[in-house]
Tab-separated table of C-alpha atoms in Angstrom:
chain	number	residue	atom	x	y	z
A	1	MET	CA	47.433	-78.329	-54.661
A	2	SER	CA	43.708	-78.082	-54.655
A	3	ASP	CA	41.535	-73.847	-55.141
A	4	GLU	CA	38.656	-75.329	-52.937
A	5	PRO	CA	37.732	-73.993	-49.826
A	6	MET	CA	38.113	-76.022	-46.765
A	7	ARG	CA	34.636	-77.176	-46.128
A	8	VAL	CA	33.401	-78.113	-42.839
A	9	LEU	CA	30.297	-79.548	-41.672
A	10	VAL	CA	29.221	-78.214	-37.564
A	11	VAL	CA	26.546	-80.478	-36.050
A	12	LYS	CA	24.718	-78.296	-33.179
A	13	THR	CA	21.900	-79.404	-33.335
A	14	SER	CA	19.590	-77.710	-30.181
A	15	SER	CA	18.705	-75.310	-28.432
A	16	LEU	CA	18.266	-71.943	-29.449
A	17	GLY	CA	20.769	-70.641	-26.535
A	18	ASP	CA	22.956	-73.647	-27.838
A	19	LEU	CA	23.021	-72.524	-31.382
A	20	ILE	CA	24.335	-68.514	-29.910
A	21	HIS	CA	26.526	-70.029	-28.517
A	22	THR	CA	28.574	-71.980	-31.483
A	23	PHE	CA	28.615	-68.841	-33.153
A	24	PRO	CA	31.645	-67.048	-31.943
A	25	ALA	CA	33.773	-70.290	-32.772
A	26	LEU	CA	32.907	-69.483	-36.276
A	27	SER	CA	34.015	-66.276	-36.063
A	28	ASP	CA	37.036	-67.487	-35.081
A	29	ALA	CA	37.566	-69.772	-37.945
A	30	ARG	CA	36.567	-67.102	-40.761
A	31	CYS	CA	38.800	-64.951	-39.239
A	32	ALA	CA	41.970	-67.612	-38.786
A	33	LEU	CA	41.195	-69.298	-41.849
A	34	PRO	CA	39.098	-67.115	-44.607
A	35	ASP	CA	38.205	-69.657	-47.301
A	36	ILE	CA	36.520	-72.051	-44.765
A	37	GLU	CA	32.790	-72.672	-45.696
A	38	PHE	CA	30.876	-73.924	-43.015
A	39	HIS	CA	27.548	-76.340	-43.640
A	40	TRP	CA	25.798	-76.754	-40.530
A	41	LEU	CA	23.875	-80.013	-39.353
A	42	VAL	CA	20.165	-77.923	-37.307
A	43	GLU	CA	17.207	-79.337	-35.688
A	44	GLU	CA	14.502	-78.294	-38.293
A	45	ALA	CA	12.629	-75.793	-35.765
A	46	PHE	CA	15.690	-74.204	-35.701
A	47	ALA	CA	16.887	-74.817	-39.148
A	48	GLU	CA	16.300	-70.552	-40.195
A	49	VAL	CA	19.202	-69.849	-37.043
A	50	PRO	CA	21.956	-71.278	-38.846
A	51	ALA	CA	21.479	-68.830	-41.235
A	52	TRP	CA	22.035	-65.726	-39.544
A	53	HIS	CA	25.918	-66.666	-39.317
A	54	PRO	CA	27.418	-65.073	-42.235
A	55	GLY	CA	29.572	-68.276	-42.360
A	56	VAL	CA	27.647	-70.842	-42.737
A	57	SER	CA	26.067	-71.052	-46.868
A	58	THR	CA	24.434	-74.249	-46.190
A	59	ILE	CA	21.413	-75.557	-43.568
A	60	LEU	CA	20.988	-79.591	-43.142
A	61	PRO	CA	17.442	-80.260	-41.283
A	62	ILE	CA	17.133	-82.879	-39.352
A	63	ALA	CA	14.003	-83.953	-36.908
A	64	LEU	CA	15.831	-85.638	-34.365
A	65	ARG	CA	12.891	-84.356	-31.820
A	66	ARG	CA	9.817	-85.862	-34.420
A	67	TRP	CA	11.317	-88.699	-35.364
A	68	ARG	CA	12.173	-90.339	-31.002
A	69	GLY	CA	8.183	-90.096	-30.984
A	70	ASN	CA	8.156	-92.727	-33.465
A	71	TRP	CA	11.708	-94.289	-34.994
A	72	ARG	CA	9.387	-97.031	-36.586
A	73	LYS	CA	7.226	-94.398	-38.615
A	74	ALA	CA	9.972	-92.940	-39.846
A	75	TRP	CA	11.925	-95.979	-41.290
A	76	ARG	CA	8.711	-96.818	-42.667
A	77	LYS	CA	8.082	-93.836	-44.622
A	78	GLY	CA	11.383	-93.668	-45.798
A	79	GLU	CA	13.068	-90.206	-44.141
A	80	LEU	CA	15.943	-91.945	-42.582
A	81	SER	CA	17.000	-92.832	-45.697
A	82	ARG	CA	16.348	-89.249	-47.635
A	83	PHE	CA	17.743	-87.386	-44.825
A	84	LYS	CA	21.482	-89.580	-44.993
A	85	GLN	CA	21.236	-89.240	-49.119
A	86	GLN	CA	20.635	-85.587	-48.350
A	87	LEU	CA	23.770	-85.275	-45.528
A	88	GLN	CA	25.414	-87.701	-48.117
A	89	GLN	CA	25.744	-85.134	-51.011
A	90	HIS	CA	28.602	-83.672	-49.886
A	91	SER	CA	32.396	-83.854	-48.731
A	92	TYR	CA	33.515	-82.873	-45.872
A	93	ASP	CA	37.043	-81.443	-44.706
A	94	LEU	CA	36.072	-82.234	-41.457
A	95	VAL	CA	32.907	-82.876	-39.607
A	96	ILE	CA	33.107	-81.180	-35.967
A	97	ASP	CA	30.318	-82.189	-33.274
A	98	ALA	CA	29.657	-79.340	-30.817
A	99	GLN	CA	26.728	-81.193	-29.647
A	100	GLY	CA	28.822	-83.967	-27.713
A	101	LEU	CA	25.594	-86.236	-27.694
A	102	LEU	CA	25.787	-90.086	-29.071
A	103	LYS	CA	22.268	-88.124	-30.830
A	104	SER	CA	24.357	-85.349	-32.478
A	105	ALA	CA	27.774	-87.868	-32.721
A	106	LEU	CA	26.054	-90.730	-34.620
A	107	PRO	CA	24.730	-88.468	-37.600
A	108	ALA	CA	27.857	-86.824	-37.728
A	109	ARG	CA	29.681	-90.444	-38.147
A	110	TRP	CA	27.254	-90.517	-41.136
A	111	ALA	CA	28.714	-87.580	-43.132
A	112	ASN	CA	31.677	-88.461	-45.329
A	113	GLY	CA	33.841	-87.038	-43.225
A	114	PRO	CA	36.597	-87.145	-40.735
A	115	VAL	CA	34.325	-86.464	-37.591
A	116	ALA	CA	36.052	-84.419	-34.307
A	117	GLY	CA	34.934	-83.559	-30.895
A	118	TYR	CA	35.780	-83.781	-27.120
A	119	ASP	CA	37.653	-86.170	-25.674
A	120	ARG	CA	36.048	-88.618	-23.182
A	121	HIS	CA	36.623	-86.479	-20.187
A	122	SER	CA	35.305	-83.744	-22.065
A	123	VAL	CA	32.041	-84.774	-23.557
A	124	ARG	CA	29.030	-84.513	-21.837
A	125	GLU	CA	27.709	-87.803	-23.003
A	126	PRO	CA	31.819	-89.761	-22.905
A	127	LEU	CA	30.203	-92.895	-25.132
A	128	ALA	CA	29.864	-90.051	-28.178
A	129	SER	CA	33.861	-89.762	-28.528
A	130	PHE	CA	34.381	-93.133	-29.862
A	131	PHE	CA	32.421	-92.008	-33.496
A	132	TYR	CA	35.456	-88.852	-32.871
A	133	ALA	CA	38.583	-88.681	-35.409
A	134	GLY	CA	39.665	-86.130	-33.606
A	135	LYS	CA	39.447	-86.146	-29.480
A	136	TYR	CA	40.209	-82.962	-27.726
A	137	PRO	CA	40.856	-82.336	-24.383
A	138	VAL	CA	38.690	-78.596	-23.226
A	139	SER	CA	37.727	-78.227	-19.809
A	140	ARG	CA	34.343	-77.879	-19.037
A	141	GLN	CA	34.190	-75.943	-15.798
A	142	LEU	CA	34.937	-73.102	-18.974
A	143	HIS	CA	31.411	-71.295	-20.684
A	144	ALA	CA	30.173	-73.173	-23.027
A	145	VAL	CA	31.083	-70.294	-25.963
A	146	GLU	CA	34.944	-71.066	-24.851
A	147	ARG	CA	34.320	-74.455	-24.475
A	148	ILE	CA	33.090	-74.148	-28.263
A	149	ARG	CA	35.960	-71.593	-29.789
A	150	ARG	CA	38.210	-73.681	-27.881
A	151	LEU	CA	37.242	-76.970	-29.652
A	152	PHE	CA	37.126	-75.974	-33.094
A	153	ALA	CA	40.474	-73.578	-32.709
A	154	LEU	CA	42.010	-77.098	-32.280
A	155	ALA	CA	40.208	-79.260	-34.681
A	156	LEU	CA	40.851	-76.694	-37.330
A	157	GLY	CA	44.601	-75.898	-36.218
A	158	TYR	CA	45.041	-72.275	-35.077
A	159	PRO	CA	46.060	-70.897	-32.360
A	160	GLU	CA	43.200	-70.591	-29.785
A	161	PRO	CA	41.566	-67.132	-30.110
A	162	ARG	CA	42.001	-64.721	-26.819
A	163	GLU	CA	39.776	-61.896	-28.163
A	164	ALA	CA	35.675	-60.647	-27.202
A	165	PRO	CA	33.749	-63.503	-28.793
A	166	ASP	CA	31.973	-62.195	-32.043
A	167	PHE	CA	28.453	-63.722	-33.027
A	168	GLY	CA	28.713	-62.264	-36.696
A	169	LEU	CA	24.599	-61.240	-35.952
A	170	THR	CA	24.895	-57.696	-35.448
A	171	GLY	CA	25.054	-54.490	-38.168
A	172	ASP	CA	21.103	-55.762	-40.071
A	173	ASP	CA	19.255	-53.423	-38.413
A	174	ALA	CA	19.669	-49.824	-36.670
A	175	ALA	CA	19.359	-51.202	-32.987
A	176	GLY	CA	17.955	-49.050	-30.454
A	177	SER	CA	15.077	-47.720	-32.066
A	178	GLY	CA	12.161	-49.695	-30.493
A	179	GLY	CA	11.330	-49.790	-27.132
A	180	LEU	CA	11.716	-52.163	-24.439
A	181	VAL	CA	10.469	-56.511	-24.380
A	182	PHE	CA	10.104	-58.249	-21.867
A	183	LEU	CA	10.611	-62.175	-22.338
A	184	HIS	CA	8.610	-63.624	-20.111
A	185	SER	CA	8.251	-67.269	-21.434
A	186	THR	CA	10.068	-70.264	-20.070
A	187	THR	CA	9.607	-73.792	-20.304
A	188	TRP	CA	10.595	-74.314	-16.408
A	189	ALA	CA	7.640	-73.341	-14.322
A	190	SER	CA	10.601	-72.600	-12.110
A	191	LYS	CA	11.917	-69.951	-14.062
A	192	HIS	CA	9.171	-68.417	-14.194
A	193	TRP	CA	9.594	-63.973	-12.353
A	194	PRO	CA	6.753	-63.838	-10.508
A	195	LEU	CA	3.481	-62.361	-12.413
A	196	ALA	CA	3.163	-59.552	-10.083
A	197	TYR	CA	6.996	-59.292	-10.296
A	198	TRP	CA	6.545	-58.439	-14.388
A	199	VAL	CA	3.690	-56.160	-13.553
A	200	GLU	CA	5.201	-54.000	-11.533
A	201	LEU	CA	8.001	-54.000	-14.080
A	202	THR	CA	5.722	-53.089	-16.568
A	203	GLN	CA	4.252	-49.934	-14.577
A	204	THR	CA	7.381	-48.547	-13.928
A	205	ALA	CA	8.661	-49.020	-17.471
A	206	GLY	CA	4.997	-46.689	-18.621
A	207	GLN	CA	6.158	-44.049	-16.198
A	208	GLU	CA	9.518	-43.611	-17.530
A	209	GLY	CA	8.065	-43.086	-20.608
A	210	PHE	CA	8.681	-46.534	-22.453
A	211	ASP	CA	6.599	-48.678	-24.449
A	212	VAL	CA	6.568	-52.374	-23.254
A	213	ALA	CA	6.203	-55.553	-25.758
A	214	PHE	CA	5.096	-59.016	-24.947
A	215	PRO	CA	5.904	-61.524	-27.652
A	216	TRP	CA	4.566	-65.219	-27.179
A	217	TYR	CA	4.460	-68.395	-28.899
A	218	ALA	CA	1.943	-70.904	-27.234
A	219	PRO	CA	-2.019	-70.256	-26.553
A	220	GLU	CA	-0.253	-70.143	-22.886
A	221	GLU	CA	2.263	-67.515	-23.552
A	222	ARG	CA	-0.396	-65.088	-24.868
A	223	LEU	CA	-2.650	-65.453	-21.519
A	224	ARG	CA	0.455	-64.468	-19.253
A	225	ALA	CA	1.382	-61.900	-21.676
A	226	GLU	CA	-2.478	-60.401	-21.269
A	227	LYS	CA	-2.324	-61.287	-18.055
A	228	ILE	CA	0.718	-58.970	-17.285
A	229	MET	CA	-0.789	-55.888	-19.794
A	230	ALA	CA	-4.059	-56.026	-18.092
A	231	ARG	CA	-3.241	-55.575	-14.907
A	232	ALA	CA	-0.413	-53.321	-15.470
A	233	GLY	CA	-2.333	-51.273	-17.696
A	234	HIS	CA	-0.054	-51.071	-20.376
A	235	GLY	CA	2.071	-52.746	-23.257
A	236	VAL	CA	1.185	-54.030	-26.688
A	237	LEU	CA	1.047	-57.764	-27.548
A	238	LEU	CA	3.367	-58.790	-30.809
A	239	PRO	CA	2.003	-61.162	-33.531
A	240	ARG	CA	2.979	-64.649	-33.508
A	241	MET	CA	6.320	-64.553	-35.254
A	242	ASN	CA	9.055	-67.035	-36.399
A	243	LEU	CA	13.090	-66.579	-34.618
A	244	SER	CA	14.296	-64.532	-37.468
A	245	GLY	CA	11.013	-62.007	-36.905
A	246	MET	CA	12.183	-62.149	-33.265
A	247	LYS	CA	15.667	-61.454	-34.185
A	248	GLN	CA	14.688	-57.928	-36.060
A	249	CYS	CA	12.316	-57.589	-32.965
A	250	LEU	CA	14.777	-58.030	-30.433
A	251	GLN	CA	17.824	-56.426	-32.541
A	252	GLN	CA	15.601	-52.896	-33.071
A	253	ALA	CA	14.654	-52.638	-29.410
A	254	ALA	CA	15.937	-50.269	-26.737
A	255	GLY	CA	16.283	-53.073	-24.009
A	256	VAL	CA	15.357	-56.058	-22.834
A	257	VAL	CA	14.409	-57.804	-20.350
A	258	GLY	CA	14.366	-62.171	-20.103
A	259	VAL	CA	14.115	-65.384	-18.201
A	260	ASP	CA	16.684	-67.686	-18.878
A	261	THR	CA	15.493	-68.393	-21.998
A	262	GLY	CA	16.768	-69.176	-26.380
A	263	LEU	CA	15.575	-65.268	-26.684
A	264	ALA	CA	17.119	-63.704	-24.257
A	265	HIS	CA	20.783	-65.815	-25.469
A	266	LEU	CA	20.055	-64.153	-28.515
A	267	ALA	CA	19.402	-60.031	-27.372
A	268	ALA	CA	22.520	-60.840	-25.539
A	269	ALA	CA	24.008	-61.226	-28.571
A	270	LEU	CA	22.486	-58.747	-30.480
A	271	ASN	CA	24.643	-56.437	-28.255
A	272	THR	CA	21.000	-55.300	-27.312
A	273	PRO	CA	21.051	-53.450	-24.097
A	274	ALA	CA	19.829	-56.325	-21.815
A	275	ILE	CA	19.131	-58.294	-18.006
A	276	THR	CA	18.475	-62.040	-17.666
A	277	LEU	CA	17.395	-63.797	-14.470
A	278	TYR	CA	18.489	-66.328	-13.111
A	279	GLY	CA	16.838	-68.067	-9.882
A	280	PRO	CA	16.855	-72.563	-10.107
A	281	THR	CA	19.387	-72.098	-12.740
A	282	ALA	CA	23.212	-70.409	-13.183
A	283	PRO	CA	25.000	-68.430	-15.528
A	284	GLY	CA	28.699	-69.701	-15.149
A	285	LEU	CA	28.949	-72.091	-17.631
A	286	THR	CA	26.256	-71.468	-19.713
A	287	GLY	CA	24.803	-68.004	-18.688
A	288	ALA	CA	23.790	-65.263	-21.509
A	289	VAL	CA	26.939	-63.100	-23.000
A	290	GLY	CA	27.148	-60.130	-24.691
A	291	ARG	CA	29.008	-56.744	-24.735
A	292	ARG	CA	25.952	-55.181	-23.237
A	293	GLN	CA	24.480	-57.718	-21.180
A	294	LYS	CA	24.062	-58.543	-17.230
A	295	ASN	CA	22.902	-61.546	-15.527
A	296	LEU	CA	20.568	-60.789	-12.186
A	297	SER	CA	21.305	-64.135	-9.993
A	298	VAL	CA	18.972	-64.541	-7.191
A	299	ASP	CA	20.735	-64.812	-3.080
A	300	TRP	CA	18.910	-67.987	-2.267
A	301	PRO	CA	19.956	-70.983	0.095
A	302	CYS	CA	18.694	-73.844	-2.012
A	303	ALA	CA	19.738	-71.707	-5.585
A	304	PRO	CA	20.599	-73.095	-8.034
A	305	CYS	CA	18.497	-75.877	-7.647
A	306	MET	CA	18.838	-76.860	-11.346
A	307	LYS	CA	14.954	-77.848	-10.530
A	308	ARG	CA	11.994	-77.814	-13.213
A	309	ASP	CA	9.587	-77.160	-10.114
A	310	CYS	CA	10.287	-74.990	-6.843
A	311	SER	CA	10.387	-76.960	-4.194
A	312	TYR	CA	11.098	-74.435	-1.422
A	313	GLN	CA	8.623	-75.648	1.891
A	314	GLU	CA	8.655	-72.492	4.224
A	315	PRO	CA	5.534	-69.986	3.125
A	316	ALA	CA	7.119	-67.130	0.476
A	317	PRO	CA	5.668	-64.011	-0.700
A	318	VAL	CA	6.200	-65.548	-4.048
A	319	ASN	CA	6.052	-68.205	-6.167
A	320	PRO	CA	9.447	-69.452	-6.215
A	321	ALA	CA	10.477	-68.307	-3.603
A	322	CYS	CA	13.942	-67.201	-4.632
A	323	TYR	CA	13.463	-64.691	-7.142
A	324	GLN	CA	12.240	-62.638	-3.645
A	325	SER	CA	16.179	-61.680	-4.443
A	326	LEU	CA	15.410	-60.263	-7.408
A	327	ALA	CA	12.404	-57.853	-6.714
A	328	PRO	CA	10.984	-55.346	-9.739
A	329	GLU	CA	13.223	-52.556	-8.385
A	330	ILE	CA	16.254	-53.448	-8.656
A	331	VAL	CA	16.232	-55.466	-12.345
A	332	TRP	CA	14.963	-51.987	-13.504
A	333	THR	CA	17.794	-50.155	-12.404
A	334	ALA	CA	20.038	-52.798	-14.039
A	335	LEU	CA	18.051	-52.606	-17.075
A	336	ARG	CA	18.570	-48.369	-16.737
A	337	GLN	CA	22.258	-48.911	-16.663
A	338	GLN	CA	22.898	-50.773	-19.222
A	339	MET	CA	20.696	-49.008	-21.726
A	340	VAL	CA	23.028	-46.180	-21.246
A	341	ASN	CA	26.390	-47.360	-21.213
A	342	PRO	CA	27.721	-48.197	-24.473
């Protein structure tokens, strides 16, 4: 019998929240199969993220987003062939496509090893299951974290986990030693909590003796943070950080408030006291998960609409209109409760 550890390639390319959702499955597998070794195929922009989990030994970046803009250029420059060579340097006992899309199933098939994934009734894009040797049924009505945990258990042959999810992220830094962090940025216009509400929440935090930090990455995010701080007369603009820098910042925070974005999932997984606000989206299947996490959803007739832009036609005091039901005092009360609960 070989003394080599079982080597598994995880294919989950993006985005940040989806990557975080995969971590508990790795923790489950390491508990059931202590000698297992994970490699991870991930979009190049998120290459630092899989390394946060102690079970991942090797990271293989892929440039799907960049190649999608010009496949011919990537082919002529030899990027595709170099990627395939790098991928095939290793042999795997199993390749698990935890994404369930054609864009993940194809590179999974290029790897040296049998590919496992959801069956055609469970996968997001049914054609992707054509590329799998092992096809497993997992209900699409489960939260994403539990779906991936069950997929790993079925594919690797250990009992379905019953314990609370372990993201494997805590213990790096002294948690709770900083102030508050407000995650105000998101790519969907409809997810933005009204600017006036951020101003009021920032003022309340200052009156209660809390420092408030505002992260940013894109220039428009910095402008929004500066506008909130100027109107509130309170707050600190953080320096531009990579994802690992944000991880440390969120882990040290006393509390976090955020809209539905990847960094909110990270704060939840770190077990930092956190509130995540849901307007056009719903937390049921993909919401933030953590021991000290609370998701707040709007109570509004057309929510969740799953639209990038608010299309509510009636006059409303705020935009997006649905956030009227998530006023700053509600959010502040919820955050303070999370901060005092162990």
